[in-house]
Amino acid sequence: MAQRSQDWWLQAQRDMETAAENRANGRHEWACFVSHQAAEKAVKALHLAHGQEAWGHVVARLLSDLPEPVPEELISSGQVLDNFYVPARYPNGHPEGAPFEHYGPIQSELALRHARDILNFVNQTLAER
């Protein structure tokens, strides 16, 4: 199997740019979701760099399953981002209202911060390999 970790890492970085653009354009629900995607892809890149495949979309679990120790605060960051995976996209993710009505600058700032923390960890870990 071809080594694809770099492809996943590059897409994670591009997703972070997209999340920031969405936030700047007031698309806070998409900034939250794409922040989750950036973190997910970054962690999957790290799994691939270790020669293991990772499945699923739960960032906290993906982080926990890494072979190296992961700081607890990053697991918590993953848990925050995991809350944006479904409800930020689907109207039935909340009791009422469209997703965009439930997300604003506070949520998107939080999502971007947590995703950046995870990407920084992945970047540092990949650089040490």
PDB file of C-alpha atoms in Angstrom:
ATOM      1  CA  MET A   1       0.000   0.000   0.000  1.00  0.00           C
ATOM      2  CA  ALA A   2       1.276   3.467  -0.900  1.00  0.00           C
ATOM      3  CA  GLN A   3       2.233   5.810   1.931  1.00  0.00           C
ATOM      4  CA  ARG A   4      -0.497   8.484   1.899  1.00  0.00           C
ATOM      5  CA  SER A   5       0.115  10.294   5.187  1.00  0.00           C
ATOM      6  CA  GLN A   6       1.422  13.397   3.414  1.00  0.00           C
ATOM      7  CA  ASP A   7      -1.761  13.617   1.321  1.00  0.00           C
ATOM      8  CA  TRP A   8      -3.918  13.510   4.458  1.00  0.00           C
ATOM      9  CA  TRP A   9      -1.683  16.074   6.181  1.00  0.00           C
ATOM     10  CA  LEU A  10      -1.815  18.488   3.230  1.00  0.00           C
ATOM     11  CA  GLN A  11      -5.612  18.229   3.070  1.00  0.00           C
ATOM     12  CA  ALA A  12      -5.852  18.825   6.828  1.00  0.00           C
ATOM     13  CA  GLN A  13      -3.908  22.062   6.393  1.00  0.00           C
ATOM     14  CA  ARG A  14      -6.099  23.150   3.509  1.00  0.00           C
ATOM     15  CA  ASP A  15      -9.211  22.355   5.553  1.00  0.00           C
ATOM     16  CA  MET A  16      -7.900  24.640   8.320  1.00  0.00           C
ATOM     17  CA  GLU A  17      -7.585  27.450   5.783  1.00  0.00           C
ATOM     18  CA  THR A  18     -11.142  26.761   4.629  1.00  0.00           C
ATOM     19  CA  ALA A  19     -12.428  26.780   8.208  1.00  0.00           C
ATOM     20  CA  ALA A  20     -10.831  30.189   8.795  1.00  0.00           C
ATOM     21  CA  GLU A  21     -12.325  31.515   5.546  1.00  0.00           C
ATOM     22  CA  ASN A  22     -15.765  30.227   6.516  1.00  0.00           C
ATOM     23  CA  ARG A  23     -15.482  31.943   9.898  1.00  0.00           C
ATOM     24  CA  ALA A  24     -14.410  35.212   8.272  1.00  0.00           C
ATOM     25  CA  ASN A  25     -17.421  34.982   5.938  1.00  0.00           C
ATOM     26  CA  GLY A  26     -19.893  34.355   8.768  1.00  0.00           C
ATOM     27  CA  ARG A  27     -20.383  30.685   7.876  1.00  0.00           C
ATOM     28  CA  HIS A  28     -19.815  29.628  11.471  1.00  0.00           C
ATOM     29  CA  GLU A  29     -21.512  26.249  11.237  1.00  0.00           C
ATOM     30  CA  TRP A  30     -19.204  25.323   8.364  1.00  0.00           C
ATOM     31  CA  ALA A  31     -16.179  26.712  10.182  1.00  0.00           C
ATOM     32  CA  CYS A  32     -17.029  24.360  13.056  1.00  0.00           C
ATOM     33  CA  PHE A  33     -17.548  21.327  10.836  1.00  0.00           C
ATOM     34  CA  VAL A  34     -14.472  21.928   8.692  1.00  0.00           C
ATOM     35  CA  SER A  35     -12.360  22.450  11.831  1.00  0.00           C
ATOM     36  CA  HIS A  36     -13.451  18.971  12.883  1.00  0.00           C
ATOM     37  CA  GLN A  37     -12.499  17.653   9.451  1.00  0.00           C
ATOM     38  CA  ALA A  38      -9.070  19.273   9.601  1.00  0.00           C
ATOM     39  CA  ALA A  39      -8.354  17.663  12.963  1.00  0.00           C
ATOM     40  CA  GLU A  40      -9.673  14.288  11.835  1.00  0.00           C
ATOM     41  CA  LYS A  41      -7.521  14.269   8.704  1.00  0.00           C
ATOM     42  CA  ALA A  42      -4.436  15.433  10.582  1.00  0.00           C
ATOM     43  CA  VAL A  43      -4.747  12.633  13.129  1.00  0.00           C
ATOM     44  CA  LYS A  44      -5.353  10.102  10.376  1.00  0.00           C
ATOM     45  CA  ALA A  45      -2.161  11.357   8.697  1.00  0.00           C
ATOM     46  CA  LEU A  46      -0.294  10.592  11.889  1.00  0.00           C
ATOM     47  CA  HIS A  47      -1.804   7.105  12.074  1.00  0.00           C
ATOM     48  CA  LEU A  48      -0.703   6.480   8.502  1.00  0.00           C
ATOM     49  CA  ALA A  49       2.799   7.752   9.281  1.00  0.00           C
ATOM     50  CA  HIS A  50       2.911   5.030  11.948  1.00  0.00           C
ATOM     51  CA  GLY A  51       1.903   2.455   9.350  1.00  0.00           C
ATOM     52  CA  GLN A  52      -1.579   1.951  10.739  1.00  0.00           C
ATOM     53  CA  GLU A  53      -4.960   2.745   9.267  1.00  0.00           C
ATOM     54  CA  ALA A  54      -7.563   4.630  11.248  1.00  0.00           C
ATOM     55  CA  TRP A  55     -11.283   4.477  10.621  1.00  0.00           C
ATOM     56  CA  GLY A  56     -14.114   6.557  11.960  1.00  0.00           C
ATOM     57  CA  HIS A  57     -14.762  10.198  12.615  1.00  0.00           C
ATOM     58  CA  VAL A  58     -14.388  10.528  16.381  1.00  0.00           C
ATOM     59  CA  VAL A  59     -11.327  12.740  16.783  1.00  0.00           C
ATOM     60  CA  ALA A  60     -10.959  12.049  20.512  1.00  0.00           C
ATOM     61  CA  ARG A  61     -10.890   8.294  19.828  1.00  0.00           C
ATOM     62  CA  LEU A  62      -8.491   8.678  16.922  1.00  0.00           C
ATOM     63  CA  LEU A  63      -6.145  10.609  19.199  1.00  0.00           C
ATOM     64  CA  SER A  64      -6.465   8.031  21.993  1.00  0.00           C
ATOM     65  CA  ASP A  65      -5.613   5.230  19.566  1.00  0.00           C
ATOM     66  CA  LEU A  66      -2.285   6.743  18.545  1.00  0.00           C
ATOM     67  CA  PRO A  67       0.780   4.729  19.589  1.00  0.00           C
ATOM     68  CA  GLU A  68       2.447   7.719  21.263  1.00  0.00           C
ATOM     69  CA  PRO A  69       1.183   9.518  24.346  1.00  0.00           C
ATOM     70  CA  VAL A  70      -1.279  12.308  23.635  1.00  0.00           C
ATOM     71  CA  PRO A  71      -1.822  15.102  26.177  1.00  0.00           C
ATOM     72  CA  GLU A  72      -5.208  14.884  27.883  1.00  0.00           C
ATOM     73  CA  GLU A  73      -6.048  18.437  26.850  1.00  0.00           C
ATOM     74  CA  LEU A  74      -5.831  17.361  23.205  1.00  0.00           C
ATOM     75  CA  ILE A  75      -8.239  14.504  23.853  1.00  0.00           C
ATOM     76  CA  SER A  76     -10.569  17.135  25.336  1.00  0.00           C
ATOM     77  CA  SER A  77     -10.058  19.285  22.239  1.00  0.00           C
ATOM     78  CA  GLY A  78     -11.100  16.318  20.136  1.00  0.00           C
ATOM     79  CA  GLN A  79     -14.227  15.897  22.252  1.00  0.00           C
ATOM     80  CA  VAL A  80     -15.187  19.522  21.638  1.00  0.00           C
ATOM     81  CA  LEU A  81     -14.699  19.116  17.889  1.00  0.00           C
ATOM     82  CA  ASP A  82     -16.638  15.838  17.838  1.00  0.00           C
ATOM     83  CA  ASN A  83     -19.718  17.795  18.887  1.00  0.00           C
ATOM     84  CA  PHE A  84     -19.586  19.649  15.561  1.00  0.00           C
ATOM     85  CA  TYR A  85     -19.505  16.602  13.289  1.00  0.00           C
ATOM     86  CA  VAL A  86     -23.262  16.092  12.784  1.00  0.00           C
ATOM     87  CA  PRO A  87     -25.214  19.027  14.312  1.00  0.00           C
ATOM     88  CA  ALA A  88     -23.305  21.689  12.392  1.00  0.00           C
ATOM     89  CA  ARG A  89     -24.574  20.191   9.118  1.00  0.00           C
ATOM     90  CA  TYR A  90     -28.011  18.699   9.624  1.00  0.00           C
ATOM     91  CA  PRO A  91     -31.253  20.428  10.673  1.00  0.00           C
ATOM     92  CA  ASN A  92     -32.239  17.411  12.758  1.00  0.00           C
ATOM     93  CA  GLY A  93     -29.039  17.779  14.803  1.00  0.00           C
ATOM     94  CA  HIS A  94     -30.851  20.305  17.021  1.00  0.00           C
ATOM     95  CA  PRO A  95     -34.376  20.257  18.460  1.00  0.00           C
ATOM     96  CA  GLU A  96     -35.341  23.071  16.090  1.00  0.00           C
ATOM     97  CA  GLY A  97     -33.835  25.554  13.681  1.00  0.00           C
ATOM     98  CA  ALA A  98     -31.336  25.287  10.879  1.00  0.00           C
ATOM     99  CA  PRO A  99     -27.721  24.585  11.836  1.00  0.00           C
ATOM    100  CA  PHE A 100     -26.546  28.102  11.000  1.00  0.00           C
ATOM    101  CA  GLU A 101     -28.905  29.461  13.649  1.00  0.00           C
ATOM    102  CA  HIS A 102     -27.005  27.586  16.363  1.00  0.00           C
ATOM    103  CA  TYR A 103     -23.431  28.628  15.561  1.00  0.00           C
ATOM    104  CA  GLY A 104     -21.759  32.003  15.798  1.00  0.00           C
ATOM    105  CA  PRO A 105     -18.331  33.565  16.222  1.00  0.00           C
ATOM    106  CA  ILE A 106     -17.805  32.120  19.701  1.00  0.00           C
ATOM    107  CA  GLN A 107     -18.317  28.543  18.526  1.00  0.00           C
ATOM    108  CA  SER A 108     -16.255  28.941  15.370  1.00  0.00           C
ATOM    109  CA  GLU A 109     -13.390  30.580  17.270  1.00  0.00           C
ATOM    110  CA  LEU A 110     -13.446  27.685  19.729  1.00  0.00           C
ATOM    111  CA  ALA A 111     -13.490  25.113  16.931  1.00  0.00           C
ATOM    112  CA  LEU A 112     -10.590  26.738  15.121  1.00  0.00           C
ATOM    113  CA  ARG A 113      -8.530  26.960  18.310  1.00  0.00           C
ATOM    114  CA  HIS A 114      -9.026  23.297  19.187  1.00  0.00           C
ATOM    115  CA  ALA A 115      -8.312  22.165  15.633  1.00  0.00           C
ATOM    116  CA  ARG A 116      -5.134  24.274  15.501  1.00  0.00           C
ATOM    117  CA  ASP A 117      -3.944  22.720  18.760  1.00  0.00           C
ATOM    118  CA  ILE A 118      -4.394  19.255  17.276  1.00  0.00           C
ATOM    119  CA  LEU A 119      -2.734  20.205  13.994  1.00  0.00           C
ATOM    120  CA  ASN A 120       0.203  21.701  15.895  1.00  0.00           C
ATOM    121  CA  PHE A 121       0.601  18.440  17.835  1.00  0.00           C
ATOM    122  CA  VAL A 122       0.480  16.392  14.625  1.00  0.00           C
ATOM    123  CA  ASN A 123       2.928  18.714  12.880  1.00  0.00           C
ATOM    124  CA  GLN A 124       5.389  18.492  15.759  1.00  0.00           C
ATOM    125  CA  THR A 125       5.052  14.730  15.982  1.00  0.00           C
ATOM    126  CA  LEU A 126       5.532  14.263  12.244  1.00  0.00           C
ATOM    127  CA  ALA A 127       8.625  16.512  12.335  1.00  0.00           C
ATOM    128  CA  GLU A 128      10.141  14.332  15.068  1.00  0.00           C
ATOM    129  CA  ARG A 129       9.757  11.153  13.009  1.00  0.00           C
TER     130      ARG A 129
END
